[in-house]
Tab-separated table of C-alpha atoms in Angstrom:
chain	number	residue	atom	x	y	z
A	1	UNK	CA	0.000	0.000	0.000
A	2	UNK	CA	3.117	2.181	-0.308
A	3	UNK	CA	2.490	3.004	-3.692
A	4	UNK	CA	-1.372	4.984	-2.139
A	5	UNK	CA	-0.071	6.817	0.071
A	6	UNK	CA	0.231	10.021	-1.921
A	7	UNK	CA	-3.193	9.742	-2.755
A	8	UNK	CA	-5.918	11.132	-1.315
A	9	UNK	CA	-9.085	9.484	-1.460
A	10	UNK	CA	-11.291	12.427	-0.841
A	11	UNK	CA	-11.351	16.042	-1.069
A	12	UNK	CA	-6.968	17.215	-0.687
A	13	UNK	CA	-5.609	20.441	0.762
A	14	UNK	CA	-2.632	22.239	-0.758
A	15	UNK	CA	-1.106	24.502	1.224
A	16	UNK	CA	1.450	27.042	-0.508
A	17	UNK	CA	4.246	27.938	1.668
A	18	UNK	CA	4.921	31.573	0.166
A	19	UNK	CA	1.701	32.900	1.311
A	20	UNK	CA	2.336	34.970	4.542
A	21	UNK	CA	0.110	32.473	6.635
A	22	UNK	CA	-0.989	29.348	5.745
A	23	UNK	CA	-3.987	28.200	4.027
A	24	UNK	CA	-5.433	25.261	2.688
A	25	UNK	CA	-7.268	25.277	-0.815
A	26	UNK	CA	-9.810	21.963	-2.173
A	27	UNK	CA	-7.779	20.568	-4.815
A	28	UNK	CA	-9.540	18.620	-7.388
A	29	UNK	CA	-7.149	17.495	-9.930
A	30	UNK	CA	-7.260	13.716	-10.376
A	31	UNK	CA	-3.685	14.055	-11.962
A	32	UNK	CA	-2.165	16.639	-9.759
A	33	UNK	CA	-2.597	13.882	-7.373
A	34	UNK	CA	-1.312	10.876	-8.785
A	35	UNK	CA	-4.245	8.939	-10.761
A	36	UNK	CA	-2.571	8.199	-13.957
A	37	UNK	CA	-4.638	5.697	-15.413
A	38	UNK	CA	-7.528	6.067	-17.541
A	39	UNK	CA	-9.494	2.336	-16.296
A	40	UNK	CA	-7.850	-0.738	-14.193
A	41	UNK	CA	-8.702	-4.391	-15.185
A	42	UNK	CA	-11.355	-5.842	-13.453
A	43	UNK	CA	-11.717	-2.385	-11.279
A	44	UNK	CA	-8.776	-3.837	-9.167
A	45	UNK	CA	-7.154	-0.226	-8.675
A	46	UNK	CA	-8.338	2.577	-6.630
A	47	UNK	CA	-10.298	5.222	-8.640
A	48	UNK	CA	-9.972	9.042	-7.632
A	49	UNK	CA	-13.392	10.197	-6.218
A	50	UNK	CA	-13.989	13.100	-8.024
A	51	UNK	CA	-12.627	12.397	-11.541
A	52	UNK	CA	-12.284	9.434	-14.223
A	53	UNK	CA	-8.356	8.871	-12.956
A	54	UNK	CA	-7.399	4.952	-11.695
A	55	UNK	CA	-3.926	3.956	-9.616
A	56	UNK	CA	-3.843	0.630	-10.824
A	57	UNK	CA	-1.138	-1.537	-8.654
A	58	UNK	CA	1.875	-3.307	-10.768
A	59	UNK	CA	2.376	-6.883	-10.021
A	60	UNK	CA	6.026	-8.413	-10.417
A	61	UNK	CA	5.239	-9.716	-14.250
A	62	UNK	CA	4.528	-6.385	-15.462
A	63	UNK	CA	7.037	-4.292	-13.977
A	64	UNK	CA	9.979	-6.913	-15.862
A	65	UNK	CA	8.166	-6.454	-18.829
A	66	UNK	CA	7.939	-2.642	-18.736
A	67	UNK	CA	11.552	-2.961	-18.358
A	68	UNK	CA	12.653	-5.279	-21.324
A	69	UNK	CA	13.172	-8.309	-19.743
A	70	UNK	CA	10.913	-10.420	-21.990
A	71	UNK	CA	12.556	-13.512	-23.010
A	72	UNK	CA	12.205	-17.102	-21.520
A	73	UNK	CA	15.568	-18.216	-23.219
A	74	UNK	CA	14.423	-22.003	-23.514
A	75	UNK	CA	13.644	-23.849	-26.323
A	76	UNK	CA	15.985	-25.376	-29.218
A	77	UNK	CA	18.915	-22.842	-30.273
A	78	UNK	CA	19.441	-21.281	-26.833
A	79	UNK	CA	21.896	-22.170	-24.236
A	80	UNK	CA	19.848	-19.801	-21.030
A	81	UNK	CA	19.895	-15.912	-19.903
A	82	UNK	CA	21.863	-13.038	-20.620
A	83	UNK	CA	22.690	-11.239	-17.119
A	84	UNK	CA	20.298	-11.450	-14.016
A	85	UNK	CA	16.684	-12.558	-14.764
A	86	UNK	CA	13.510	-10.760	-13.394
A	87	UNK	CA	10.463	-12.413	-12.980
A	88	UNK	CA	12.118	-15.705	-14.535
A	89	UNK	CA	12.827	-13.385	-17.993
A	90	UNK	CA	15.883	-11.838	-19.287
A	91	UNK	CA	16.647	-8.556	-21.931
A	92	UNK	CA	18.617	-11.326	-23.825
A	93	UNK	CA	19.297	-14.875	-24.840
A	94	UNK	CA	22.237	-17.176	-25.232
A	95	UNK	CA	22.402	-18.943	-28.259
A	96	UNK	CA	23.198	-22.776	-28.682
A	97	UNK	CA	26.241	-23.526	-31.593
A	98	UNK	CA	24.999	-22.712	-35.064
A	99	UNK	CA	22.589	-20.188	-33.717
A	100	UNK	CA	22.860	-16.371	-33.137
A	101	UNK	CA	20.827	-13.873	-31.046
A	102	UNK	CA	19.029	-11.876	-33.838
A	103	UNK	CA	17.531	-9.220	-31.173
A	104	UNK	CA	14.471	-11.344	-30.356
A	105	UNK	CA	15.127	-14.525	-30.487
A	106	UNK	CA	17.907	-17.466	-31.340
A	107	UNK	CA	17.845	-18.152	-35.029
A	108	UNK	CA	19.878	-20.828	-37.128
A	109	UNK	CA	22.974	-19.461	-38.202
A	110	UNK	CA	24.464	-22.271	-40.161
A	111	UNK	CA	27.914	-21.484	-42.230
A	112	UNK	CA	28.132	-22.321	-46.048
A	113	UNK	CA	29.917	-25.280	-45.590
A	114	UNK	CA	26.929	-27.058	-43.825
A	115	UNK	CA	25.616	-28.099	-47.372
A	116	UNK	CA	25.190	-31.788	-47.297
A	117	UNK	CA	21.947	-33.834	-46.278
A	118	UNK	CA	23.623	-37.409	-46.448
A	119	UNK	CA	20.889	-39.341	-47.235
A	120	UNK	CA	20.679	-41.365	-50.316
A	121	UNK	CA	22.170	-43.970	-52.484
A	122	UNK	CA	25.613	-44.299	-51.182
A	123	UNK	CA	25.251	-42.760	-47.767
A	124	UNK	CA	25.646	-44.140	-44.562
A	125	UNK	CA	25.236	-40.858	-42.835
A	126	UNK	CA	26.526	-37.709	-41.702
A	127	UNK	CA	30.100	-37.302	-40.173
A	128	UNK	CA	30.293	-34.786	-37.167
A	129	UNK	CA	27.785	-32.620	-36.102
A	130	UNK	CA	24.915	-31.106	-38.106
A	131	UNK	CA	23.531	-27.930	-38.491
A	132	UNK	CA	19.808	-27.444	-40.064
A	133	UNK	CA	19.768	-31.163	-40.771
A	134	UNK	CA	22.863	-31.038	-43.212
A	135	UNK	CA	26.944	-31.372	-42.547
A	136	UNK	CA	30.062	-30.548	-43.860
A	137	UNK	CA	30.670	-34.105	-45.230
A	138	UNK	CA	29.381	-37.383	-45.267
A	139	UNK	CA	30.192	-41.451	-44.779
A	140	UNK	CA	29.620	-43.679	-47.309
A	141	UNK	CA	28.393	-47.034	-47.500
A	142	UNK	CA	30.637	-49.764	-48.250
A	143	UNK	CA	31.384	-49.582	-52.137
A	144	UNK	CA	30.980	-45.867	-52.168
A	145	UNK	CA	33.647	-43.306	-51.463
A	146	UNK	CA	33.303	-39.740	-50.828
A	147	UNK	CA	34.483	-37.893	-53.743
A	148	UNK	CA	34.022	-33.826	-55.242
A	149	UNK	CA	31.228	-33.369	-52.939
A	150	UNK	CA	29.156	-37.359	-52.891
A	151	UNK	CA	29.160	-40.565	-51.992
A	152	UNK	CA	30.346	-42.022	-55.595
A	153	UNK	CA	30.453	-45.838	-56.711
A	154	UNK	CA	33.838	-46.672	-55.584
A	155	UNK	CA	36.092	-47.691	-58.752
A	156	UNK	CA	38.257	-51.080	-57.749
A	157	UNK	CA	42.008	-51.739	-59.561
A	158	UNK	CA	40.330	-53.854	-61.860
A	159	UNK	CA	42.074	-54.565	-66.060
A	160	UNK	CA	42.352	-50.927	-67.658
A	161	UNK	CA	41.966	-49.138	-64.905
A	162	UNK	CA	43.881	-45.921	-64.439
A	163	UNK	CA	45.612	-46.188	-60.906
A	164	UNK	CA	46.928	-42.968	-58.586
A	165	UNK	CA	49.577	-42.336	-55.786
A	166	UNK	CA	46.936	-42.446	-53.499
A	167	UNK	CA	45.806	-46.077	-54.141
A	168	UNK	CA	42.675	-45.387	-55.781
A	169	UNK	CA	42.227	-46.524	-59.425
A	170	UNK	CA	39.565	-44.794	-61.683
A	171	UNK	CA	37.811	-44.748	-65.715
A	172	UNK	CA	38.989	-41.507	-65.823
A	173	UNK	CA	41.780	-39.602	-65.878
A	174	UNK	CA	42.018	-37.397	-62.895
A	175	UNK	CA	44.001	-34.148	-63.125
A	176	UNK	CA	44.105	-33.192	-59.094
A	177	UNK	CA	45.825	-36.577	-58.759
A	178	UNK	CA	49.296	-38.013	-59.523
A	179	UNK	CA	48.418	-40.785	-62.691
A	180	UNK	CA	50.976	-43.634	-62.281
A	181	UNK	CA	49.799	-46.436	-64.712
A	182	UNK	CA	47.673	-48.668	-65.784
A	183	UNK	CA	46.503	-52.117	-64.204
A	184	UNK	CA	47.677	-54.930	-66.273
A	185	UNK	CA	46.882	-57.522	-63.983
A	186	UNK	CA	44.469	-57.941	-60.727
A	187	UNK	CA	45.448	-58.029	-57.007
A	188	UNK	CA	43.770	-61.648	-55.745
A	189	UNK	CA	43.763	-63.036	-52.172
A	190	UNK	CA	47.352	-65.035	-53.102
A	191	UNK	CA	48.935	-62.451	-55.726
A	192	UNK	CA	49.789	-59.041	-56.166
A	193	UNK	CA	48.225	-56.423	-58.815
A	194	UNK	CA	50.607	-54.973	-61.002
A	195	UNK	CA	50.011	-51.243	-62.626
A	196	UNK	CA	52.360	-50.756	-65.829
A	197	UNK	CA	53.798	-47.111	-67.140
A	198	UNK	CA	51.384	-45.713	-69.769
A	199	UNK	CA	54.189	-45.461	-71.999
A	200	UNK	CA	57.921	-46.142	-72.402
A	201	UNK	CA	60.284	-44.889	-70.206
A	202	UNK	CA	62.991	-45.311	-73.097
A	203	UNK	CA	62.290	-47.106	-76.343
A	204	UNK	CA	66.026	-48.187	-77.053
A	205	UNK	CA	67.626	-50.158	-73.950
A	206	UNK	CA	69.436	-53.084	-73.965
A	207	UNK	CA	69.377	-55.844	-71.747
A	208	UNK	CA	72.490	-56.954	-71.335
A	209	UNK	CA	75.459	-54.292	-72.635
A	210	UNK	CA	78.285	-57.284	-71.678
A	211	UNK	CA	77.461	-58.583	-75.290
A	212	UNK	CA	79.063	-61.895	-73.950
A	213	UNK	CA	77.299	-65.098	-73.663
A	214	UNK	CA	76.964	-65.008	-69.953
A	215	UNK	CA	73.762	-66.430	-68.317
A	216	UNK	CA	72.538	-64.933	-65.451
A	217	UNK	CA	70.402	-68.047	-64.249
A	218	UNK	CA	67.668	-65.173	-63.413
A	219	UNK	CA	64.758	-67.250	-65.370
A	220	UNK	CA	61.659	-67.061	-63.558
A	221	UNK	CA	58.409	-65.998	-65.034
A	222	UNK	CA	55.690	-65.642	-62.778
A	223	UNK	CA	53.924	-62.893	-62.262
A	224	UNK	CA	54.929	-62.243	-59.003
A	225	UNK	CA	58.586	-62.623	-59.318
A	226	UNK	CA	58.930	-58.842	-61.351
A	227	UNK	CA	60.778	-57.316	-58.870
A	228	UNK	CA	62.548	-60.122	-57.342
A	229	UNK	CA	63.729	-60.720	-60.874
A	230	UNK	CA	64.649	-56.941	-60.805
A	231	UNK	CA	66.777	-56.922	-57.316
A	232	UNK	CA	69.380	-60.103	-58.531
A	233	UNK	CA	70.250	-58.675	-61.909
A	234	UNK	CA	70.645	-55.020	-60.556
A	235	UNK	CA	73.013	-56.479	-57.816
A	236	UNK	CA	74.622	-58.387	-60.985
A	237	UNK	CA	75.975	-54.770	-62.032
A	238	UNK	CA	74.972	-51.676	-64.365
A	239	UNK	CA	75.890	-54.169	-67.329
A	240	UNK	CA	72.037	-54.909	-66.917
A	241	UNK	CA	70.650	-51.809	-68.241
A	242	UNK	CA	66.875	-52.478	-68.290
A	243	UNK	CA	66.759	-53.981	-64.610
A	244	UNK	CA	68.711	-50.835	-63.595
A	245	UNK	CA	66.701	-48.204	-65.500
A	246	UNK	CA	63.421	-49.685	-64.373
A	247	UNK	CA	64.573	-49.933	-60.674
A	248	UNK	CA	65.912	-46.351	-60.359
A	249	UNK	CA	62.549	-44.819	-61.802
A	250	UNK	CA	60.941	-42.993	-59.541
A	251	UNK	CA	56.757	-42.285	-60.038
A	252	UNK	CA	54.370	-42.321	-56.494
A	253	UNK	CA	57.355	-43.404	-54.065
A	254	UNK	CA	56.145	-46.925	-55.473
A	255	UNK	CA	59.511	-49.794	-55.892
A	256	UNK	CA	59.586	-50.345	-60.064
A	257	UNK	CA	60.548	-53.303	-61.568
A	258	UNK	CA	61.210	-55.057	-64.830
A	259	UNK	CA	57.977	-57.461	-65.726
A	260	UNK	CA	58.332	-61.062	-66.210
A	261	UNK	CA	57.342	-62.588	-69.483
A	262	UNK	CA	54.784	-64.629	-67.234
A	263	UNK	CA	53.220	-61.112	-66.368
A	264	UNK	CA	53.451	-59.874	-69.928
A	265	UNK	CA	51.942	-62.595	-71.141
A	266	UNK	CA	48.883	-62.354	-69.686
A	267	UNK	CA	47.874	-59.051	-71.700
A	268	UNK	CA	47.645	-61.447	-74.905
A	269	UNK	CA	43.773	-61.719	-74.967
A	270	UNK	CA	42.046	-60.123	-76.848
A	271	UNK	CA	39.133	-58.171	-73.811
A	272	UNK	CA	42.017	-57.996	-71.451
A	273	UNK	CA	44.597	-56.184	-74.465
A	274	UNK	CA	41.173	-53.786	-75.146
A	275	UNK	CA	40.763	-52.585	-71.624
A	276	UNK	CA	44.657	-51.610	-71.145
A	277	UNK	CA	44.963	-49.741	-74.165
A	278	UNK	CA	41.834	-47.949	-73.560
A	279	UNK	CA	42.868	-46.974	-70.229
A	280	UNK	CA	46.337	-46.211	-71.874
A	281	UNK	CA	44.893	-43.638	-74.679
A	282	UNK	CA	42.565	-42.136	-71.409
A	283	UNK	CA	45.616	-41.290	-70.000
A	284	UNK	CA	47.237	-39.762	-73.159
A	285	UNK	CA	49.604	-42.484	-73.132
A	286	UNK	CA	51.305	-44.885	-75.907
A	287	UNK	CA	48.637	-47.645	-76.925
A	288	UNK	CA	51.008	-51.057	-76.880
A	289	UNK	CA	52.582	-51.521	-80.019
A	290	UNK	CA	52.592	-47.963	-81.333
A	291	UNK	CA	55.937	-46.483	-80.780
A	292	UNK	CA	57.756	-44.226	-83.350
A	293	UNK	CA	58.808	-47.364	-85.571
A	294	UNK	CA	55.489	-49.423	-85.055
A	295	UNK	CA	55.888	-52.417	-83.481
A	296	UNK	CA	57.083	-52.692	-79.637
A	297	UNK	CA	59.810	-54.979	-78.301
A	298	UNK	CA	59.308	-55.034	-74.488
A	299	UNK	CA	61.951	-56.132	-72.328
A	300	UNK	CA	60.749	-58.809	-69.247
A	301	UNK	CA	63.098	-59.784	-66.490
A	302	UNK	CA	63.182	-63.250	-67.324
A	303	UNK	CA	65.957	-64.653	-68.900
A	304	UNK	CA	66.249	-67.554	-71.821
A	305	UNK	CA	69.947	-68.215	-71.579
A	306	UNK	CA	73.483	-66.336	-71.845
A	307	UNK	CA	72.174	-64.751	-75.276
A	308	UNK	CA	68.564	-64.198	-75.446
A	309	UNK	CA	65.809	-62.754	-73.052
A	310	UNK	CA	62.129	-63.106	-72.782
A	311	UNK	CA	60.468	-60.229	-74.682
A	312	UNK	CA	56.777	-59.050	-75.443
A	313	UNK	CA	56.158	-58.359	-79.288
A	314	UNK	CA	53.236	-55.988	-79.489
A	315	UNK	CA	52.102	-55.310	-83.050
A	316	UNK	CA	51.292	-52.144	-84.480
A	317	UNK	CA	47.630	-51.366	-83.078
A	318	UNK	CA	44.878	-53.270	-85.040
A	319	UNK	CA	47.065	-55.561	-86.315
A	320	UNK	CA	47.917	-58.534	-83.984
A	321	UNK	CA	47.856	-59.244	-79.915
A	322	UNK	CA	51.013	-59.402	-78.008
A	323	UNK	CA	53.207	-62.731	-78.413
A	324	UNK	CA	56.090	-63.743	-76.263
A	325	UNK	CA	58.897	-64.092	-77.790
A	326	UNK	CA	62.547	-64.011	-77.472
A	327	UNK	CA	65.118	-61.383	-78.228
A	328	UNK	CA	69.320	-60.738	-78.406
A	329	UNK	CA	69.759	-59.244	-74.837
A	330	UNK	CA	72.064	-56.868	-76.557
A	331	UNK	CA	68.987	-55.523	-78.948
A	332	UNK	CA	67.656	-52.086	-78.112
A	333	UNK	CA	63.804	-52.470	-77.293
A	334	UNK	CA	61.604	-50.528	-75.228
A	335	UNK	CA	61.118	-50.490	-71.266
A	336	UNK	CA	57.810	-50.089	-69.331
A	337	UNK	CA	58.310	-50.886	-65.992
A	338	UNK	CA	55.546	-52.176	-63.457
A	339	UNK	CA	54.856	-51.783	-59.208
A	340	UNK	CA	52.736	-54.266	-57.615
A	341	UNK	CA	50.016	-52.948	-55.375
């Protein structure tokens, strides 16, 4: 009842101290004495008694919304008050991550990069946190791989493929990636995939520059045995130019080797010899058999005896598939070398 106790609920005196003497005069001014309101709800207030003016009383509610503080600061996208509350409400919110305070109320606030909704084909769902419903990048389900932005069929090593220094192998060629070859032959459960240079290193090399009958007794031809091949006629000496050359390239930090005939040998047939040079001419490469002087004599690691060496004979394109065949290890011919993966 603090707040009535200015007013005067019947006829007020006002006395006016710079009269000589004091005397009290019938004020009548509803407003003059404190009434301000023009009605109270429900006629809860206290009405002046000679004029239309109300005191209506504040309760707590009111007065904190009178003075801004508004806001519950619950619900999705806030994190609680700004400051002191009053009457359980504050001026302003908190906002949860991804949301900002927007001078009423926390709104999503998601960044650019949030673009993804991970659902589909392919998807196996969102990785991190999401914002809106979408993130920054998704996981794929097995057989997809996230590439440029999706969850893409995943491309395995298989014939023709084009393979990369990161391991994966695709159709196409890929220009943000380092292209080291072509697959030639399939990784299986017992045996190693082999990816061959899309083109020559050299095109005149000689296997043996000794020219001396002088056998080696380095005469396996399995698929597998490339680079083992490799490793016992380098440590023979620099006499064996195309084991050296092919072990001293360097492409994708990968070991290169000299191929056996045995792993040569399996490009002649006929959908197996379509696949690599397709993959070959996708890669801007040389297409097997078409060097500068048409055919192509490819050296293998396998020897025959102290004169010859195991070669692959790849006719000029259209014209034949690959043979084995045998060549002079003092012959120039032309060196693609091959990493097993």
């Amino acid at each position: 009842m603090n707040n009535l106790k200015f007013l005067l609920l019947g006829t007020s005196l006002s006395c006016f101290p710079q009269l000589a003497y004091t005397q009290c005069v019938t004020v009548q001014d509803c407003t003059a004495l404190g009434y301000t309101e023009s009605s109270c709800d429900g006629g809860k207030g206290v009405k002046c008694p000679f004029g239309n003016g109300w005191f209506c009383a504040e309760d707590e509610s009111t007065v904190c919304d009178k003075n801004g503080f508004k806001y519950s600061c619950t619900g999705t996208g806030y994190s609680g008050g700004s400051g002191q509350p009053c009457g359980g409400k504050y001026k302003t919110c908190n906002c949860a991550t991804n949301y900002t305070w927007n001078g009423n109320s926390c709104v999503l606030s998601c960044s650019s990069s949030y673009q993804y909704t991970c659902s589909g084909t392919g998807y196996a769902g969102g990785t991190g946190s999401a914002c809106g419903g979408k993130y920054t990048q998704c996981t794929c389900a097995s057989g997809y791989e996230w590439k440029d932005g999706s969850c893409k069929h995943k491309e395995t090593c298989t014939i023709g493929t084009l393979f990369y220094s990161d391991g994966t192998c695709s159709n196409d060629k890929l220009n943000d990636k380092e292209l080291l070859g072509v697959v030639i032959y399939e990784k299986t459960a017992s045996e190693n995939g082999w990816v061959m240079t899309v083109k020559p290193i050299t095109t005149r090399i000689a296997w043996d520059s000794g020219y001396s009958d002088y056998s080696t007794g380095v005469m396996d031809k399995s698929a597998n045995a490339s680079c083992t091949n490799t490793a016992k006629l380098v440590a023979l000496g620099n006499r064996f130019k195309a084991a050296n050359a092919a072990n001293n390239y360097k492409a994708g930090e990968k070991q290169w080797c000299l191929p056996t005939s045995g792993l040569l040998g399996t490009m002649n047939v006929p959908a197996k010899l379509s696949k690599i040079n397709s993959g070959i001419l996708t890669a801007g490469g040389t297409v097997l058999g078409d060097v500068e002087d048409g055919d192509e004599y490819i050296w293998t690691s396998s020897e025959v005896n102290g004169d010859y060496a195991w070669m692959l004979h790849a006719f000029t394109t259209g014209s034949g598939y690959p043979v084995i065949t045998t060549s002079n290890k003092a012959a120039f011919n032309t060196l693609r070398p091959v990493f097993a993966f």
